[in-house]
C-alpha positions as a printed Julia matrix, in Angstrom:
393×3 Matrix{Float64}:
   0.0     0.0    0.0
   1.1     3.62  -0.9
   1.22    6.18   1.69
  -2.05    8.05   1.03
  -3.83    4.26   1.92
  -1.71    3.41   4.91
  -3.03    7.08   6.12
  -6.38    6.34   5.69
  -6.86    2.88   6.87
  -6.13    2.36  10.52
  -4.29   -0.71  11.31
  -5.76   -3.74  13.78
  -3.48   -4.06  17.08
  -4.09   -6.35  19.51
  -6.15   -5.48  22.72
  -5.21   -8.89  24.71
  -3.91   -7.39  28.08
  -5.68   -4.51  27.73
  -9.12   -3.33  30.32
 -10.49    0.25  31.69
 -12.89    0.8   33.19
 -14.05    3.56  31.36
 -16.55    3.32  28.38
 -14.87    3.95  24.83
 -16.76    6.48  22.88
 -17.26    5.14  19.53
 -18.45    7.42  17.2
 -19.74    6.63  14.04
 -21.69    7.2   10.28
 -20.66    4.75   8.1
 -21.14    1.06   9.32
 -18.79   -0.99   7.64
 -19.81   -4.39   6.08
 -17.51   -7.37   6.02
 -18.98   -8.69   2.39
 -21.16   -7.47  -0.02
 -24.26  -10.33   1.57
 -23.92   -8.73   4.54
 -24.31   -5.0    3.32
 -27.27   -6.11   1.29
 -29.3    -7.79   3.8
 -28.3    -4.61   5.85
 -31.76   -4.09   6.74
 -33.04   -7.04   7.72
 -30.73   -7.15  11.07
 -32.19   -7.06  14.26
 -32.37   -3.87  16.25
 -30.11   -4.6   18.64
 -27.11   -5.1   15.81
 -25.33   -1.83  13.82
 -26.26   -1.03  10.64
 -25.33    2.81  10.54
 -24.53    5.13  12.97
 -27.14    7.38  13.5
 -28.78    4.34  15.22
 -26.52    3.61  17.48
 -22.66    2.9   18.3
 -21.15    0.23  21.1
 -21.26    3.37  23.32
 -24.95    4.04  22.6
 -25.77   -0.01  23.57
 -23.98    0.47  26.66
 -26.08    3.53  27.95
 -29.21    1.9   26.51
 -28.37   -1.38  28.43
 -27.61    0.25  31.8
 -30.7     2.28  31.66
 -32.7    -0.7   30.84
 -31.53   -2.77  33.78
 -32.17    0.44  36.21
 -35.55    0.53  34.87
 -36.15   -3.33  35.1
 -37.39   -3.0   31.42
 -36.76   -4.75  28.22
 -34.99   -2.25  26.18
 -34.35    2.15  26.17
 -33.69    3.96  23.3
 -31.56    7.68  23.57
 -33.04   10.65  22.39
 -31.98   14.03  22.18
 -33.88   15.6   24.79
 -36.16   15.14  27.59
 -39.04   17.02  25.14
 -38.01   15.07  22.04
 -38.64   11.72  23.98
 -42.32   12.91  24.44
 -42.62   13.79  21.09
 -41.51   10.58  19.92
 -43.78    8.79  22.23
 -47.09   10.63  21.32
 -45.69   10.54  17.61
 -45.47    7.22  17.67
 -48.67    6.18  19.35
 -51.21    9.17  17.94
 -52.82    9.46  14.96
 -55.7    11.5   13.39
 -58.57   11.33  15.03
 -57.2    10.06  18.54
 -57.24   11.47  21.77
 -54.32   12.28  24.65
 -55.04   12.63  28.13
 -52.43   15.08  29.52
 -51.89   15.95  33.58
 -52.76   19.43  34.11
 -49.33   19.55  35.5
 -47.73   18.67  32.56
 -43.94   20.07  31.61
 -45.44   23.5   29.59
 -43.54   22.53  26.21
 -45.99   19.42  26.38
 -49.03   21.64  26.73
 -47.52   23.28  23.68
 -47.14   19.76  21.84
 -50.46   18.99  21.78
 -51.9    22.46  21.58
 -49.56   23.83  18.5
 -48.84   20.21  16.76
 -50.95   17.72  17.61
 -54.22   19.61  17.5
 -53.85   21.17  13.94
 -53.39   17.62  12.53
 -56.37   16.09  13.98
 -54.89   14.85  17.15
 -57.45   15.75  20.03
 -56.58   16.3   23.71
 -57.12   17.36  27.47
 -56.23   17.82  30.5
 -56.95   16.32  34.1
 -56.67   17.64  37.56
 -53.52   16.67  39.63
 -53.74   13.68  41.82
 -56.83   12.42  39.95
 -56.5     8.52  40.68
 -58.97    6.5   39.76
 -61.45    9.27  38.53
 -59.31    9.23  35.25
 -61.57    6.87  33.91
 -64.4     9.47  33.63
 -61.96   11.72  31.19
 -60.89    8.43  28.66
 -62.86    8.87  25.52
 -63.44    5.82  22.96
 -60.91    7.96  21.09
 -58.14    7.66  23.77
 -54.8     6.12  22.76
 -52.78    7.63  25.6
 -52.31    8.72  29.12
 -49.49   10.81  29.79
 -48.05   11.57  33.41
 -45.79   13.35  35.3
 -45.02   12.85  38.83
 -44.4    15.1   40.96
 -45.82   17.74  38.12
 -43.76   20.5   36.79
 -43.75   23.43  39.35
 -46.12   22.13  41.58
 -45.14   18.98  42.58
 -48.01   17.12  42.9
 -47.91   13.19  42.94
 -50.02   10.92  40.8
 -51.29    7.77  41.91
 -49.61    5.95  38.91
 -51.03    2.41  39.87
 -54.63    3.52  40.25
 -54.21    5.43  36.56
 -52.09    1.99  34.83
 -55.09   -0.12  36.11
 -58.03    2.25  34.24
 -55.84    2.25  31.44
 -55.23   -0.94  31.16
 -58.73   -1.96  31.64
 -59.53    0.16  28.63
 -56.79   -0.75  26.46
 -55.03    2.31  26.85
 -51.3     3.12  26.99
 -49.62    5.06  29.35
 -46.67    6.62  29.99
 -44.28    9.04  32.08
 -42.21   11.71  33.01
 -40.12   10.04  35.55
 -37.5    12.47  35.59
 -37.78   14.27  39.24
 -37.52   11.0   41.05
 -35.32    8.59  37.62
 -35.49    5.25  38.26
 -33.36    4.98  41.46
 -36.51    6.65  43.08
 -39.07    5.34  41.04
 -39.46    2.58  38.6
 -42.42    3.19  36.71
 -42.79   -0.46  34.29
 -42.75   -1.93  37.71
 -46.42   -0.61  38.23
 -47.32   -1.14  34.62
 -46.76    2.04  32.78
 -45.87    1.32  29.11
 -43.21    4.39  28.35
 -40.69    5.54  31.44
 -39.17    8.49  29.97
 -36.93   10.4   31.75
 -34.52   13.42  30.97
 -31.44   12.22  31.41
 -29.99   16.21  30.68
 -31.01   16.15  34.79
 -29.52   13.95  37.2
 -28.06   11.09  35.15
 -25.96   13.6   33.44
 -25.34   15.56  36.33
 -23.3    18.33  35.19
 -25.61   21.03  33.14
 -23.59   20.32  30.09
 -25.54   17.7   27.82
 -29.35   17.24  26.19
 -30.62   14.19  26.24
 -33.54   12.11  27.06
 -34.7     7.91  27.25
 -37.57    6.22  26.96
 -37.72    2.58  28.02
 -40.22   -0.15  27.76
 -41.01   -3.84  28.54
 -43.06   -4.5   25.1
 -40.32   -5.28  22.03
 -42.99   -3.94  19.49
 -43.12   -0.76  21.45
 -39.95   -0.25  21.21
 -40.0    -1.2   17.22
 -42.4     1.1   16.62
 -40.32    3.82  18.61
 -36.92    3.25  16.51
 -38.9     3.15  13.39
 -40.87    7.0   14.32
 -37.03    7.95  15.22
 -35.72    6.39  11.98
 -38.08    8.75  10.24
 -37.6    11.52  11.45
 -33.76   10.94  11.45
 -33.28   11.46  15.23
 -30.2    10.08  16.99
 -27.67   11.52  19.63
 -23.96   12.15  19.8
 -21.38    9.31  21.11
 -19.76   11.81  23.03
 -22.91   13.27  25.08
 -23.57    9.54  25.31
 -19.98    9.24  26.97
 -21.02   11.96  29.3
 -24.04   10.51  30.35
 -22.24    7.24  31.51
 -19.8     8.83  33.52
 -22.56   10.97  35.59
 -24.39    7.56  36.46
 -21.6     6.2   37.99
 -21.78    9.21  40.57
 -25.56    9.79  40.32
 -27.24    7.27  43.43
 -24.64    9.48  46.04
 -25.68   12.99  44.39
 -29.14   12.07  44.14
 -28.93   10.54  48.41
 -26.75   13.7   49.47
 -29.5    16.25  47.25
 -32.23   14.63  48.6
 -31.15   15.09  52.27
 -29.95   18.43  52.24
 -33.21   19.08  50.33
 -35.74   17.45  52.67
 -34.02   19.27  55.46
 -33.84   22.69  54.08
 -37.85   22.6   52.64
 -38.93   21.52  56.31
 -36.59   24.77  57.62
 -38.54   26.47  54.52
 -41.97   25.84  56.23
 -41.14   26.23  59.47
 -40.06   29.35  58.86
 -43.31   30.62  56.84
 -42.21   31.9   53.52
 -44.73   30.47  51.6
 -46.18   27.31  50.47
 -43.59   25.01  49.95
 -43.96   22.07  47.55
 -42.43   19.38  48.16
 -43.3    15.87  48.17
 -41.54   14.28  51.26
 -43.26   17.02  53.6
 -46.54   16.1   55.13
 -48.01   18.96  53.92
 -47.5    18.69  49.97
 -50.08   17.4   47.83
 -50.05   13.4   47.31
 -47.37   12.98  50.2
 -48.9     9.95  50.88
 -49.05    8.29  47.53
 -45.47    9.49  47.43
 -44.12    7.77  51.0
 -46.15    4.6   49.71
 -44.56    4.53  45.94
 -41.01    6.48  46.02
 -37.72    5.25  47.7
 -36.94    8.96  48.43
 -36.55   12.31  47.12
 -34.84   14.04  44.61
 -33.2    17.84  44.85
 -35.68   19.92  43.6
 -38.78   21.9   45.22
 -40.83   24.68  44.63
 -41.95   27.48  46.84
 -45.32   29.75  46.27
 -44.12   33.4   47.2
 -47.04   35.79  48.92
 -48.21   38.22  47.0
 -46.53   41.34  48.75
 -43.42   40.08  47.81
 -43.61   40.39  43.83
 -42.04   43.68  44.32
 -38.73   42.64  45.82
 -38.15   39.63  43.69
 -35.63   40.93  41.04
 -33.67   42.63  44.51
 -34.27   39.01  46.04
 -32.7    37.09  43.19
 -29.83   39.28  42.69
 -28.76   39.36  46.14
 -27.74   35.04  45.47
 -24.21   34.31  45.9
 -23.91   30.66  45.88
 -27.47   29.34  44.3
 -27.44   30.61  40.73
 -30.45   31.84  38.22
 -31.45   29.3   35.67
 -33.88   27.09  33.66
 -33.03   23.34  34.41
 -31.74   21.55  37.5
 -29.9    17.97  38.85
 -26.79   19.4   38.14
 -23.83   19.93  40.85
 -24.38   23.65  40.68
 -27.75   24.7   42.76
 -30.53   26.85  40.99
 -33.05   29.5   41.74
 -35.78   30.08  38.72
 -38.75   32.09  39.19
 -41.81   30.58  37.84
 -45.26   31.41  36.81
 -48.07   28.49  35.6
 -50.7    30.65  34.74
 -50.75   30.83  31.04
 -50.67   26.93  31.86
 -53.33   25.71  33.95
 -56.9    24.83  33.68
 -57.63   23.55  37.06
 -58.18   26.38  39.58
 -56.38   26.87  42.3
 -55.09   30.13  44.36
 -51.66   29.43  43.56
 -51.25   29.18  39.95
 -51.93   33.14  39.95
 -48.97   33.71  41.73
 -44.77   33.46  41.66
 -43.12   30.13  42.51
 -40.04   29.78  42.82
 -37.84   26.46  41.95
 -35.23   25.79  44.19
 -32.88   23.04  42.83
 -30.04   22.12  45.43
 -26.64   21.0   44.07
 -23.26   19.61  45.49
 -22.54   23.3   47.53
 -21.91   23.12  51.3
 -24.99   23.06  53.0
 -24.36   25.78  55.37
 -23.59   28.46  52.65
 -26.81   27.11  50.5
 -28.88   27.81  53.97
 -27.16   31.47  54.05
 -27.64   31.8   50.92
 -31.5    31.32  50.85
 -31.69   33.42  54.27
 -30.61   36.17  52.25
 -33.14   35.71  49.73
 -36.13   35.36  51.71
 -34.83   38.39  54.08
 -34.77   40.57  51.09
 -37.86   39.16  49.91
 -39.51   40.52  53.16
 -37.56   43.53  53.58
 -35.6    42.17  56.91
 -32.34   41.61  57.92
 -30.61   38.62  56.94
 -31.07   35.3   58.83
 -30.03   31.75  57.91
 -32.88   29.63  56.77
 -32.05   27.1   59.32
């Protein structure tokens, strides 16, 4: 061979003697065929072999598999965002002239799914109140191909009584699935009380570090997850070997984040209502909405919580928020870095309720010292009410 081909064509060493214990990213187009039989009957190989890259590398199957086995599903497939693996769910299961039952709760890019997509191309759907149960059945139509949930809901936090809503559904002959990605699966397993899709953003606390997109969906039915690959295949959706790469390495650290979050959490939302700045939402306190389906279903909690502010203090919120030294102001959360985002669900909800008219604010805790998160939040809700500051503990 001439130089130009020994350039080009890698050569084969040996690996005998040779283990890490890291993952190697493999990335990927072009899927290389050993004969010209195998590149032609390319298509017929099972979805769990390569036949180009957008579908999936090594690295890919390793991330799919672990997921999988945390679930204590069948098989996960890797999508490109949290949102993009609800799209791909209703897109798969939906067509014109069926109907979507959506929480009330719902993640508001979801609302704006099914009102802005869905709806103009005959696709029908509605809401339901949080913490419905069992009443669910009353909202199914004959149309209804889906039930959608999240739990805790976006904001709010309320908790669905998933095993009340999988057994209408399944009595009906209706699919389900979730947004499992407050509690993932080391919290909550959702195919373990029959839902069909457990989605979860793994952008949050698998990846862990605020630097990635990405979102699963996994499933115990095969054909479900046929039918997924082939709506992704379609619309040419796949994700990057080296977010994948990322992804791994924050699940090897994510059950101790996720324990040490959930502590300091649960502590510092008790402090939070004992000290009476507002409704705080958060499901391991007594006082949250669906605490008790959540003590009877969840192994614990996650980092994040919400917080209704009173009214009187809309007028100090900018002053509140930029007084933060350690939390920080932004969209997302589950990374190592703690958040503060101010919320509002108006534009939102349909079910009344006295706080959906007014500012909550999401608190996500990160990997900071305690102590300095505690200060930190004393100085928020001191400026909030125009006193001195004071630690929230």
């Amino acid at each position: 061979m001439r130089d130009a081909t020994l350039s080009t064509q890698h050569p084969t060493v040996s690996e005998d003697g040779y283990a890490a214990l890291s993952v190697p990213t493999h990335r990927a187009s072009t899927i290389v065929f050993p004969d010209a039989q195998s590149y032609a009957t390319r298509s017929a190989r099972s979805l769990d072999n390569y036949s180009y890259g957008l579908h999936g590398t090594p690295t890919q199957k390793v991330l799919e598999t672990q997921l999988t086995t945390l679930e204590g599903g069948e098989r996960s497939v890797l999508v490109p965002s949290g949102q993009a693996a609800i799209a791909i769910i209703f897109l798969t299961i939906l067509g014109a002239g069926d109907h979507v039952l959506v929480p009330d709760t719902a993640y508001p890019p979801v609302i704006g799914f099914c009102r802005n997509y869905l709806a103009p191309r005959g696709i029908a759907w509605s809401v339901y109140a949080p913490g419905i149960g069992a009443a669910i059945e009353e909202e199914i139509r004959p149309e209804t191909k889906l039930i959608w949930m999240e739990s805790p809901g976006s904001t709010t936090m309320e908790v669905e009584d998933v095993p009340a809503i999988t057994r209408i559904a399944k009595a009906h002959g209706i699919l389900t699935g979730i947004d499992n990605t407050w509690a993932t699966p080391l919290l909550f397993k959702p195919l373990a009380h029959d839902v069909d899709f457990s989605m979860q953003a793994l952008t949050k606390y698998p990846g862990g570090h605020s630097d990635l997109l990405m979102g699963s969906i996994s499933v115990n039915d095969l054909d479900l997850r046929k039918r997924l690959r082939d709506t992704m295949r379609m619309l040419g959706l796949g994700v990057s070997p080296d977010a994948v790469s990322l992804v791994l390495r924050g699940l090897e650290t994510m059950a101790v984040r996720m324990a040490h979050m959930g502590r300091v959490a649960t502590e510092v939302a008790a402090e939070l209502h004992d000290r009476g700045v507002g409704e705080v939402l958060f499901p391991a306190l007594a006082t949250c909405p669906g605490h008790d389906v959540w003590k009877r279903d969840f192994a614990g909690a996650s980092g994040l919580l919400s917080v209704v502010l009173p009214a009187e203090t809309d007028t100090r919120l900018e002053q509140a928020l930029n007084a933060l030294n350690t939390f920080a102001i932004g969209a997302s959360w589950g990374g190592t870095r703690s958040l503060v985002a101010p919320m509002s669900v108006a534009s939102t909800r349909e079910t009344p309720h006295p706080r959906n008219s007014r500012t909550i604010v999401r608190v996500s805790i990160g990997l900071e010292d305690p102590q300095d998160l505690r200060e930190d939040l004393g100085r928020f809700f001191d400026t909030l009410a125009g006193a001195k500051k004071t630690d929230v503990g």
